[in-house]
C-alpha positions as a LaTeX table, in Angstrom:
\begin{tabular}{lrrr}
\hline
Residue & $x$ (\AA) & $y$ (\AA) & $z$ (\AA) \\
\hline
Met1 & 99.27 & 108.14 & 117.31 \\
Val2 & 98.80 & 107.71 & 113.56 \\
Arg3 & 101.17 & 105.41 & 111.64 \\
Ala4 & 103.55 & 107.59 & 109.56 \\
Ala5 & 102.87 & 105.58 & 106.39 \\
Ala6 & 99.13 & 106.20 & 106.75 \\
Val7 & 99.53 & 109.99 & 106.88 \\
Pro8 & 99.15 & 111.82 & 103.57 \\
Glu9 & 102.11 & 114.14 & 102.99 \\
Arg10 & 99.80 & 117.15 & 102.60 \\
Leu11 & 98.53 & 116.67 & 106.17 \\
Arg12 & 101.99 & 116.17 & 107.65 \\
Trp13 & 103.19 & 119.28 & 105.80 \\
Ala14 & 100.18 & 121.36 & 106.86 \\
Val15 & 100.50 & 120.41 & 110.54 \\
Asp16 & 104.26 & 121.10 & 110.45 \\
Leu17 & 103.52 & 124.60 & 109.07 \\
Leu18 & 101.27 & 125.27 & 112.06 \\
Arg19 & 104.19 & 124.95 & 114.48 \\
Val20 & 101.81 & 123.68 & 117.15 \\
Ala21 & 102.78 & 124.80 & 120.65 \\
Pro22 & 101.90 & 122.56 & 123.63 \\
Asp23 & 99.23 & 125.00 & 124.85 \\
Asp24 & 97.75 & 126.09 & 121.50 \\
Arg25 & 94.03 & 126.26 & 120.88 \\
Leu26 & 93.26 & 125.17 & 117.32 \\
Leu27 & 90.26 & 124.85 & 115.04 \\
Glu28 & 90.30 & 122.52 & 112.04 \\
Ile29 & 87.70 & 123.13 & 109.35 \\
Gly30 & 86.83 & 119.97 & 107.42 \\
Cys31 & 88.63 & 117.42 & 109.59 \\
Gly32 & 87.63 & 114.40 & 107.51 \\
Asn33 & 88.64 & 111.18 & 109.21 \\
Gly34 & 90.70 & 112.97 & 111.87 \\
Ile35 & 94.29 & 112.27 & 110.83 \\
Ala36 & 95.36 & 115.91 & 111.24 \\
Val37 & 93.58 & 115.98 & 114.62 \\
Ser38 & 95.81 & 113.08 & 115.73 \\
Leu39 & 98.95 & 114.80 & 114.45 \\
Val40 & 98.05 & 118.01 & 116.29 \\
Cys41 & 97.11 & 116.22 & 119.52 \\
Asp42 & 100.46 & 114.43 & 119.56 \\
Arg43 & 102.02 & 117.90 & 119.98 \\
Leu44 & 99.61 & 119.24 & 122.62 \\
Val45 & 100.00 & 119.14 & 126.39 \\
Asp46 & 97.56 & 121.72 & 127.79 \\
Gly47 & 96.15 & 122.79 & 124.43 \\
Arg48 & 93.10 & 121.64 & 122.54 \\
Ile49 & 91.84 & 121.21 & 119.01 \\
Val50 & 88.24 & 121.60 & 117.95 \\
Ala51 & 87.56 & 119.85 & 114.64 \\
Ile52 & 84.44 & 120.21 & 112.52 \\
Asp53 & 83.21 & 118.45 & 109.40 \\
Arg54 & 79.93 & 118.38 & 107.47 \\
Ser55 & 80.03 & 114.60 & 107.02 \\
Ala56 & 78.56 & 112.41 & 109.77 \\
Ala57 & 80.57 & 109.42 & 108.47 \\
Ala58 & 83.82 & 111.42 & 108.63 \\
Ile59 & 83.02 & 112.60 & 112.15 \\
Arg60 & 82.43 & 109.01 & 113.30 \\
Gln61 & 85.83 & 108.03 & 111.88 \\
Ala62 & 87.53 & 111.04 & 113.47 \\
Glu63 & 85.95 & 110.20 & 116.84 \\
Arg64 & 87.11 & 106.56 & 116.63 \\
Arg65 & 90.62 & 107.53 & 115.56 \\
Asn66 & 90.93 & 110.15 & 118.33 \\
Arg67 & 89.02 & 108.46 & 121.16 \\
Asp68 & 91.97 & 108.78 & 123.58 \\
His69 & 92.60 & 112.43 & 122.68 \\
Ile70 & 88.90 & 113.22 & 123.14 \\
Ser71 & 88.85 & 111.45 & 126.53 \\
Ala72 & 91.95 & 113.39 & 127.59 \\
Gly73 & 90.30 & 116.71 & 126.65 \\
Arg74 & 92.81 & 117.50 & 123.89 \\
Ala75 & 90.26 & 117.09 & 121.08 \\
Val76 & 86.64 & 118.00 & 120.45 \\
Val77 & 85.06 & 116.72 & 117.23 \\
Arg78 & 81.75 & 118.17 & 116.02 \\
Leu79 & 79.42 & 117.63 & 113.10 \\
Gly80 & 78.64 & 120.83 & 111.23 \\
Ala81 & 79.58 & 123.22 & 108.48 \\
Leu82 & 81.69 & 126.30 & 109.11 \\
Glu83 & 78.74 & 128.59 & 108.42 \\
Glu84 & 76.92 & 126.88 & 111.31 \\
Phe85 & 79.88 & 127.15 & 113.66 \\
Gly86 & 78.76 & 130.45 & 115.18 \\
Val87 & 75.88 & 128.62 & 116.86 \\
Leu88 & 78.24 & 125.87 & 118.08 \\
Glu89 & 80.70 & 128.47 & 119.33 \\
Gln90 & 78.08 & 130.18 & 121.48 \\
Ser91 & 76.43 & 127.06 & 122.88 \\
Asp92 & 79.22 & 124.53 & 123.23 \\
Leu93 & 82.56 & 126.34 & 123.32 \\
Asp94 & 81.85 & 129.26 & 125.64 \\
Gly95 & 83.24 & 131.82 & 123.21 \\
Glu96 & 86.61 & 130.07 & 122.86 \\
Arg97 & 89.11 & 131.85 & 120.62 \\
Phe98 & 91.85 & 130.09 & 118.70 \\
Asp99 & 95.57 & 130.59 & 118.18 \\
Lys100 & 95.43 & 128.77 & 114.86 \\
Ile101 & 92.63 & 127.92 & 112.48 \\
Phe102 & 93.36 & 125.66 & 109.55 \\
Ala103 & 91.77 & 123.81 & 106.66 \\
Val104 & 93.23 & 121.34 & 104.19 \\
Asn105 & 91.63 & 121.07 & 100.74 \\
Val106 & 88.53 & 123.03 & 101.80 \\
Asn107 & 87.52 & 124.80 & 98.62 \\
Leu108 & 84.92 & 127.25 & 99.89 \\
Phe109 & 87.62 & 129.91 & 100.35 \\
Trp110 & 88.26 & 130.21 & 96.61 \\
Thr111 & 85.22 & 128.78 & 94.79 \\
Arg112 & 82.84 & 131.48 & 96.01 \\
Ser113 & 82.88 & 134.56 & 98.19 \\
Pro114 & 84.02 & 133.51 & 101.67 \\
Ala115 & 82.96 & 136.82 & 103.25 \\
Ala116 & 80.66 & 135.33 & 105.91 \\
Glu117 & 83.14 & 132.60 & 106.86 \\
Leu118 & 86.12 & 134.98 & 107.05 \\
Thr119 & 84.10 & 137.37 & 109.22 \\
Leu120 & 83.36 & 134.47 & 111.57 \\
Leu121 & 87.00 & 133.34 & 111.57 \\
Lys122 & 88.19 & 136.86 & 112.45 \\
Arg123 & 85.94 & 136.71 & 115.49 \\
Leu124 & 87.24 & 133.26 & 116.44 \\
Leu125 & 90.95 & 134.09 & 116.14 \\
Arg126 & 92.96 & 135.43 & 119.03 \\
Pro127 & 94.65 & 138.76 & 118.22 \\
Ala128 & 98.00 & 137.19 & 117.28 \\
Gly129 & 96.37 & 134.10 & 115.77 \\
Gly130 & 96.81 & 132.71 & 112.30 \\
Leu131 & 94.60 & 131.28 & 109.57 \\
Tyr132 & 96.14 & 128.54 & 107.39 \\
Leu133 & 94.45 & 127.42 & 104.17 \\
Cys134 & 96.35 & 124.46 & 102.73 \\
Tyr135 & 95.80 & 122.75 & 99.40 \\
Glu136 & 97.08 & 119.89 & 97.31 \\
Pro137 & 95.51 & 120.88 & 93.99 \\
Pro138 & 94.90 & 118.08 & 91.48 \\
Glu139 & 96.70 & 120.10 & 88.81 \\
Ala140 & 99.93 & 122.07 & 89.30 \\
Thr141 & 98.48 & 124.94 & 87.23 \\
Arg142 & 95.83 & 125.44 & 89.91 \\
Val143 & 98.52 & 126.55 & 92.41 \\
Ala144 & 99.22 & 129.74 & 90.44 \\
Glu145 & 95.50 & 130.52 & 90.34 \\
Leu146 & 95.14 & 130.01 & 94.09 \\
Val147 & 98.26 & 132.08 & 94.84 \\
Lys148 & 96.64 & 134.95 & 92.93 \\
Arg149 & 93.13 & 134.63 & 94.39 \\
Leu150 & 93.45 & 133.61 & 98.02 \\
Pro151 & 95.75 & 136.36 & 99.35 \\
Val152 & 93.59 & 139.00 & 97.64 \\
Ser153 & 90.44 & 137.49 & 99.15 \\
Leu154 & 92.00 & 137.36 & 102.62 \\
Ala155 & 93.28 & 140.95 & 102.30 \\
Lys156 & 89.76 & 142.14 & 101.40 \\
His157 & 88.59 & 140.73 & 104.70 \\
Gly158 & 91.28 & 142.16 & 106.98 \\
Phe159 & 94.05 & 139.56 & 106.83 \\
Ala160 & 97.68 & 140.11 & 105.90 \\
Ala161 & 98.35 & 137.03 & 103.77 \\
Thr162 & 101.39 & 135.11 & 102.59 \\
Ala163 & 101.69 & 132.04 & 100.38 \\
Val164 & 104.10 & 129.12 & 100.78 \\
Thr165 & 104.48 & 126.36 & 98.21 \\
Ser166 & 106.13 & 122.97 & 98.36 \\
Ala167 & 105.80 & 119.55 & 96.75 \\
Thr168 & 105.27 & 116.00 & 97.90 \\
Thr169 & 107.89 & 113.33 & 97.26 \\
Gly170 & 105.78 & 112.43 & 94.22 \\
Ser171 & 106.10 & 116.04 & 92.96 \\
Thr172 & 102.49 & 116.96 & 93.63 \\
Ser173 & 102.21 & 120.68 & 94.37 \\
Leu174 & 101.31 & 121.88 & 97.86 \\
Leu175 & 100.17 & 125.38 & 98.82 \\
Cys176 & 99.43 & 127.11 & 102.10 \\
Val177 & 98.08 & 130.63 & 102.22 \\
Ser178 & 98.28 & 131.94 & 105.76 \\
Gly179 & 96.76 & 135.08 & 107.13 \\
Arg180 & 97.13 & 137.18 & 110.24 \\
Leu181 & 94.71 & 139.87 & 111.27 \\
Ala182 & 95.89 & 143.20 & 109.94 \\
Gly183 & 95.52 & 146.61 & 111.52 \\
Pro184 & 93.18 & 147.45 & 114.41 \\
Glu185 & 91.48 & 144.03 & 114.32 \\
Arg186 & 94.57 & 142.50 & 115.97 \\
Arg187 & 93.43 & 143.83 & 119.35 \\
\hline
\end{tabular}
């Protein structure tokens, strides 16, 4: 369990938006020091979260923070970038598919073409699953830019997208663009 005061509002907000069910299978992209992993695991009974990050130091912190959750089988923490996850998926996860995939402040989805990553995520999502891209932009003006760009990018890659905004108690803007597979890919 993570102390409430130690949890950034953006992470609490993002995990609340996920509406984690006790048996959900989740993937976190860019887990950092594992705070969101802890928040998710506190809501799981039979479910599991797989968390990845490109930083070895962050993974070590996430493993320390979530030692009990990892031992209980509720969490798996792995070093690696999303673009490398296909190899991990085949070798380590036995083709596991996820109910929810999320990322907080992972910029690759709007700073360049995320075509390869979104193709991979479509394969990893269960048919009724959801993708949640959450941000706490450093400038409020960035929210409008992201609201314009992210849903269009997701739609180009087969997701029906919606945007939700909020603010922290300090009035910092928060944004989550969520996507569900559209059309025949839902099967």
